[in-house]
Each structure stands twice: as C-alpha cells, then as structure tokens.
C-alpha cells in the first residue's frame, strides 16, 4: 500500500524559506491523484496549503498563494513544498497526503497521510 | 461560501450514539470526508463519499448528508473513539480544499 514520508529541516529562521519533501513509496506518483500539503499549528486545526497533479498543475490556498510553491519529481517519486518569508505563525506540523477528487460523484478524500513533521520558525 | 462549520466539542456516554455535524454550502457539490485525529498522530480517513468506510475502519462509523449538512455518526461509541474529528470538502469550483475547524469528541 502507498506510504508517504515527510522530510526536511525542523528549524527555520524567520524570513527564511521552509522546504519539505514527501517521498511516496508502495505506489507511483503518476496516478490519477492530487498530492497535497496540509499543516496544523500547535493546538489548532488542519489548514490546507496546496496540491499538485502529476502533470504539474497546482492549486494553492489563497491565503498562502504568494509564498507557496509545490513541485513534483516523477523520477524520484516525490513532491516538495517551499514556503517563503516564514514567520512564527508558520510553526506547525506539516503533513503530506494523497488526494482523490471525482467531481462527477462528489468524492473528495485524503488517504493516506504521512506521519507529519514539526517545523519551528525561530531565530 | 467556502467554509465548513463544526461544533468545537461534543461528548457521548460510553456505548451510546453520537452525531458530529459539518455545515457549509460546498457540501451541495461534494460529499464531506471525515478524519479522526488522536493526540500526536496524523489524521486518518474514517468516512468518505456517500457513507463509504476505508478498510479497517469499524462499522460503528457511518456518515450521512442532507443539503448543506454532513454528519459523522458513531453508533456505540468506544473509549478509543475519543479524538478530534475533522470534515473536509472542496469549494464549488473543485479547485480549493476546505477543512472544518474540528470537533473534540469526549467519551464519558
């Protein structure tokens, strides 16, 4: 079965760039799925960051759009997140997840999720 | 509207039935999916589509929907069901993902 694993620095300085990678194992990234990033600040709810299709098409949360880039590396079966100009408000657990969307049937789901990685923004 | 509204907290007596609701205009176009999250763990999908359960999810979990309201129903709640529950959908264009604010379920 498909498994996702996030990796990247756990500490980023303010005004710096947060960079994370999600490795996909047990399946190919070139499937009819959207590959997403979701974050969760400590003690708060889930916030969708954005997603990418294997074609490279992306969609981003409007509140983060100016600072976010999601890319895909089909040769390595992984996708990545870059978030620029970070502040303490970007401190969160960052999850990657596989998304499935079928507009004709109204299906939308995220499964599976990675275990998550805590990124702290601090000097 | 591109928001999903959930009650912040709900409680249920052990063995009883509880309904957790999620409300938003986007639910006219997409079914809600539901996620269970326990402290320190990643969310897991428990219900999606028109009352579909992924393999491994107990059949005490079910879902229903009507107009702009979706419900997660736990029939015979167990102590291990105590967790945060999030609903999720897409906006009417299908391009943006929305999460509800989450409901903390306490099993008494």
CSV table of C-alpha atoms in Angstrom, one decimal:
chain,number,residue,atom,x,y,z
A,1,UNK,CA,0.0,0.0,0.0
A,2,UNK,CA,1.0,3.6,-0.6
A,3,UNK,CA,3.0,5.3,2.2
A,4,UNK,CA,4.1,8.9,2.5
A,5,UNK,CA,7.1,10.2,4.4
A,6,UNK,CA,7.9,13.9,5.0
A,7,UNK,CA,11.5,15.1,5.4
A,8,UNK,CA,13.2,18.4,5.9
A,9,UNK,CA,14.7,20.8,8.5
A,10,UNK,CA,12.8,21.0,11.7
A,11,UNK,CA,14.0,24.6,12.4
A,12,UNK,CA,13.8,27.6,10.0
A,13,UNK,CA,14.8,31.2,10.8
A,14,UNK,CA,12.3,34.0,10.4
A,15,UNK,CA,12.2,35.4,6.9
A,16,UNK,CA,13.7,32.2,5.6
A,17,UNK,CA,12.3,29.5,3.4
A,18,UNK,CA,10.7,26.3,4.6
A,19,UNK,CA,11.5,23.4,2.4
A,20,UNK,CA,10.0,19.9,2.8
A,21,UNK,CA,9.9,16.8,0.7
A,22,UNK,CA,7.3,14.0,0.7
A,23,UNK,CA,8.6,10.6,-0.5
A,24,UNK,CA,5.9,8.3,-2.0
A,25,UNK,CA,6.5,4.5,-1.6
A,26,UNK,CA,4.4,1.5,-2.4
A,27,UNK,CA,3.0,3.1,-5.5
A,28,UNK,CA,3.7,5.6,-8.3
A,29,UNK,CA,3.2,9.3,-8.1
A,30,UNK,CA,2.0,9.3,-11.7
A,31,UNK,CA,-1.6,8.3,-10.9
A,32,UNK,CA,-4.9,10.0,-11.1
A,33,UNK,CA,-4.4,11.7,-7.7
A,34,UNK,CA,-3.6,15.1,-6.3
A,35,UNK,CA,-0.7,15.2,-3.9
A,36,UNK,CA,-1.3,17.7,-1.1
A,37,UNK,CA,0.3,19.5,1.8
A,38,UNK,CA,-1.7,20.2,5.0
A,39,UNK,CA,-0.4,21.9,8.1
A,40,UNK,CA,-1.5,22.1,11.8
A,41,UNK,CA,-0.2,24.8,14.1
A,42,UNK,CA,0.2,23.6,17.7
A,43,UNK,CA,-3.2,23.1,19.4
A,44,UNK,CA,-5.1,24.2,16.3
A,45,UNK,CA,-6.9,22.7,13.3
A,46,UNK,CA,-5.9,21.5,9.9
A,47,UNK,CA,-5.1,24.0,7.2
A,48,UNK,CA,-4.7,23.0,3.5
A,49,UNK,CA,-1.7,24.5,1.9
A,50,UNK,CA,-1.9,23.3,-1.7
A,51,UNK,CA,-1.7,20.4,-4.1
A,52,UNK,CA,-0.1,19.2,-7.3
A,53,UNK,CA,-1.1,16.7,-10.0
A,54,UNK,CA,1.5,14.6,-11.8
A,55,UNK,CA,1.1,16.9,-14.8
A,56,UNK,CA,2.5,19.7,-12.7
A,57,UNK,CA,-0.8,21.5,-12.4
A,58,UNK,CA,-1.1,23.2,-8.9
A,59,UNK,CA,-3.7,24.7,-6.7
A,60,UNK,CA,-2.9,26.8,-3.6
A,61,UNK,CA,-4.7,28.1,-0.6
A,62,UNK,CA,-5.4,31.8,-1.4
A,63,UNK,CA,-4.2,32.9,2.0
A,64,UNK,CA,-0.7,31.4,1.3
A,65,UNK,CA,-0.6,31.6,-2.5
A,66,UNK,CA,2.0,34.4,-2.7
A,67,UNK,CA,4.5,32.4,-0.6
A,68,UNK,CA,4.0,28.8,-1.7
A,69,UNK,CA,5.4,26.6,-4.4
A,70,UNK,CA,4.7,22.9,-4.7
A,71,UNK,CA,6.7,20.9,-7.2
A,72,UNK,CA,6.8,17.2,-8.3
A,73,UNK,CA,9.8,15.0,-9.2
A,74,UNK,CA,8.4,12.0,-11.0
A,75,UNK,CA,11.8,10.4,-11.4
A,76,UNK,CA,12.2,10.3,-7.6
A,77,UNK,CA,8.5,9.6,-6.9
A,78,UNK,CA,8.3,12.6,-4.5
A,79,UNK,CA,6.8,16.0,-4.3
A,80,UNK,CA,8.0,19.1,-2.4
A,81,UNK,CA,6.9,22.2,-0.6
A,82,UNK,CA,8.6,25.6,-0.4
A,83,UNK,CA,7.2,28.4,1.8
A,84,UNK,CA,9.0,31.7,1.7
A,85,UNK,CA,9.2,34.6,4.1
A,86,UNK,CA,8.2,32.5,7.1
A,87,UNK,CA,7.3,33.9,10.5
A,88,UNK,CA,6.4,32.3,13.8
A,89,UNK,CA,2.9,31.9,12.6
A,90,UNK,CA,4.2,29.2,10.2
A,91,UNK,CA,5.3,27.0,13.0
A,92,UNK,CA,3.3,23.8,12.6
A,93,UNK,CA,3.2,20.1,11.9
A,94,UNK,CA,3.3,19.7,8.2
A,95,UNK,CA,1.6,16.7,6.6
A,96,UNK,CA,1.7,15.4,3.1
A,97,UNK,CA,-1.3,13.4,1.8
A,98,UNK,CA,-2.7,11.7,-1.3
A,99,UNK,CA,-5.9,13.3,-2.5
A,100,UNK,CA,-8.6,11.8,-4.7
A,101,UNK,CA,-11.2,14.0,-6.4
A,102,UNK,CA,-14.1,12.9,-8.6
A,103,UNK,CA,-16.3,15.8,-9.4
A,104,UNK,CA,-18.9,13.6,-11.2
A,105,UNK,CA,-19.6,11.6,-8.0
A,106,UNK,CA,-18.7,14.3,-5.4
A,107,UNK,CA,-15.9,12.3,-4.0
A,108,UNK,CA,-13.1,14.1,-2.2
A,109,UNK,CA,-10.7,12.4,0.2
A,110,UNK,CA,-7.2,12.4,1.6
A,111,UNK,CA,-5.7,8.9,2.2
A,112,UNK,CA,-3.1,8.1,3.2
A,113,UNK,CA,-1.3,10.8,5.2
A,114,UNK,CA,2.3,11.0,6.1
A,115,UNK,CA,3.2,10.9,9.8
A,116,UNK,CA,3.9,14.6,9.8
A,117,UNK,CA,7.0,16.7,10.6
A,118,UNK,CA,7.2,19.6,13.0
A,119,UNK,CA,8.7,22.7,11.6
A,120,UNK,CA,9.5,25.5,14.1
A,121,UNK,CA,10.3,29.1,12.9
A,122,UNK,CA,12.6,30.7,15.4
A,123,UNK,CA,15.9,32.5,15.5
B,1,UNK,CA,-19.2,30.4,1.0
B,2,UNK,CA,-16.0,28.3,1.3
B,3,UNK,CA,-16.3,27.5,5.0
B,4,UNK,CA,-17.2,24.3,6.9
B,5,UNK,CA,-18.6,24.8,10.4
B,6,UNK,CA,-18.3,22.2,13.1
B,7,UNK,CA,-19.2,22.3,16.8
B,8,UNK,CA,-15.9,22.7,18.8
B,9,UNK,CA,-16.8,19.9,21.3
B,10,UNK,CA,-19.2,17.0,21.7
B,11,UNK,CA,-19.5,14.4,24.4
B,12,UNK,CA,-21.1,11.0,24.5
B,13,UNK,CA,-21.6,8.3,27.1
B,14,UNK,CA,-19.8,5.1,26.5
B,15,UNK,CA,-21.8,2.8,24.3
B,16,UNK,CA,-24.2,5.5,23.2
B,17,UNK,CA,-24.6,7.0,19.7
B,18,UNK,CA,-23.2,10.4,18.8
B,19,UNK,CA,-23.6,12.6,15.7
B,20,UNK,CA,-20.9,15.1,14.7
B,21,UNK,CA,-22.1,17.6,12.2
B,22,UNK,CA,-20.4,19.7,9.5
B,23,UNK,CA,-22.2,22.5,7.6
B,24,UNK,CA,-21.3,24.5,4.5
B,25,UNK,CA,-22.5,25.5,1.1
B,26,UNK,CA,-19.7,23.5,-0.6
B,27,UNK,CA,-21.5,20.3,0.6
B,28,UNK,CA,-24.0,20.8,-2.2
B,29,UNK,CA,-21.4,19.7,-4.7
B,30,UNK,CA,-19.0,17.4,-2.8
B,31,UNK,CA,-19.6,14.9,-0.1
B,32,UNK,CA,-17.8,15.5,3.2
B,33,UNK,CA,-15.0,13.2,4.1
B,34,UNK,CA,-14.2,12.7,7.8
B,35,UNK,CA,-10.9,12.3,9.6
B,36,UNK,CA,-10.1,11.1,13.1
B,37,UNK,CA,-7.0,12.5,14.8
B,38,UNK,CA,-5.7,11.3,18.1
B,39,UNK,CA,-3.0,13.4,20.0
B,40,UNK,CA,0.4,13.2,18.4
B,41,UNK,CA,-0.9,11.3,15.4
B,42,UNK,CA,-1.7,12.0,11.8
B,43,UNK,CA,-5.3,12.2,10.7
B,44,UNK,CA,-6.8,9.0,9.3
B,45,UNK,CA,-9.8,8.8,6.9
B,46,UNK,CA,-12.9,7.2,8.5
B,47,UNK,CA,-15.7,8.1,6.1
B,48,UNK,CA,-15.8,9.4,2.5
B,49,UNK,CA,-18.4,9.8,-0.2
B,50,UNK,CA,-21.9,8.6,0.2
B,51,UNK,CA,-21.2,6.7,3.5
B,52,UNK,CA,-18.1,4.8,2.5
B,53,UNK,CA,-15.6,3.4,5.0
B,54,UNK,CA,-12.0,2.6,4.2
B,55,UNK,CA,-10.9,-0.9,5.0
B,56,UNK,CA,-10.0,-1.3,8.7
B,57,UNK,CA,-12.5,1.3,10.0
B,58,UNK,CA,-15.1,-0.2,12.3
B,59,UNK,CA,-18.7,-0.3,11.1
B,60,UNK,CA,-19.8,1.7,14.1
B,61,UNK,CA,-18.7,4.7,12.0
B,62,UNK,CA,-21.1,5.9,9.4
B,63,UNK,CA,-21.9,9.1,7.5
B,64,UNK,CA,-25.0,10.9,6.2
B,65,UNK,CA,-25.6,14.1,4.3
B,66,UNK,CA,-28.5,16.4,3.5
B,67,UNK,CA,-28.3,19.6,1.6
B,68,UNK,CA,-25.5,21.6,3.3
B,69,UNK,CA,-25.1,19.4,6.3
B,70,UNK,CA,-23.0,16.3,6.7
B,71,UNK,CA,-22.9,14.1,9.7
B,72,UNK,CA,-20.5,11.6,11.1
B,73,UNK,CA,-22.3,9.1,13.3
B,74,UNK,CA,-20.7,6.7,15.8
B,75,UNK,CA,-23.1,4.0,16.9
B,76,UNK,CA,-22.0,2.5,20.3
B,77,UNK,CA,-19.1,4.9,21.0
B,78,UNK,CA,-16.0,3.3,22.5
B,79,UNK,CA,-13.3,4.8,24.7
B,80,UNK,CA,-10.8,4.6,21.8
B,81,UNK,CA,-13.1,6.9,19.7
B,82,UNK,CA,-12.2,9.9,21.8
B,83,UNK,CA,-10.4,12.1,19.4
B,84,UNK,CA,-10.6,15.2,17.2
B,85,UNK,CA,-12.7,14.8,14.1
B,86,UNK,CA,-12.4,17.0,11.0
B,87,UNK,CA,-14.6,17.3,8.0
B,88,UNK,CA,-13.3,18.2,4.6
B,89,UNK,CA,-14.7,19.1,1.2
B,90,UNK,CA,-13.9,21.3,-1.8
B,91,UNK,CA,-15.3,24.6,-2.9
B,92,UNK,CA,-17.9,24.8,-5.6
B,93,UNK,CA,-15.2,25.1,-8.3
B,94,UNK,CA,-13.5,22.0,-7.0
B,95,UNK,CA,-10.1,23.8,-7.1
B,96,UNK,CA,-9.8,24.6,-3.4
B,97,UNK,CA,-9.8,22.3,-0.4
B,98,UNK,CA,-11.6,23.2,2.8
B,99,UNK,CA,-11.4,21.8,6.3
B,100,UNK,CA,-13.8,22.3,9.1
B,101,UNK,CA,-12.5,23.6,12.4
B,102,UNK,CA,-12.7,20.2,14.1
B,103,UNK,CA,-14.8,18.7,16.8
B,104,UNK,CA,-13.3,17.3,20.0
B,105,UNK,CA,-15.2,14.2,21.0
B,106,UNK,CA,-15.1,13.1,24.6
B,107,UNK,CA,-16.4,9.7,25.6
B,108,UNK,CA,-17.7,9.7,29.1
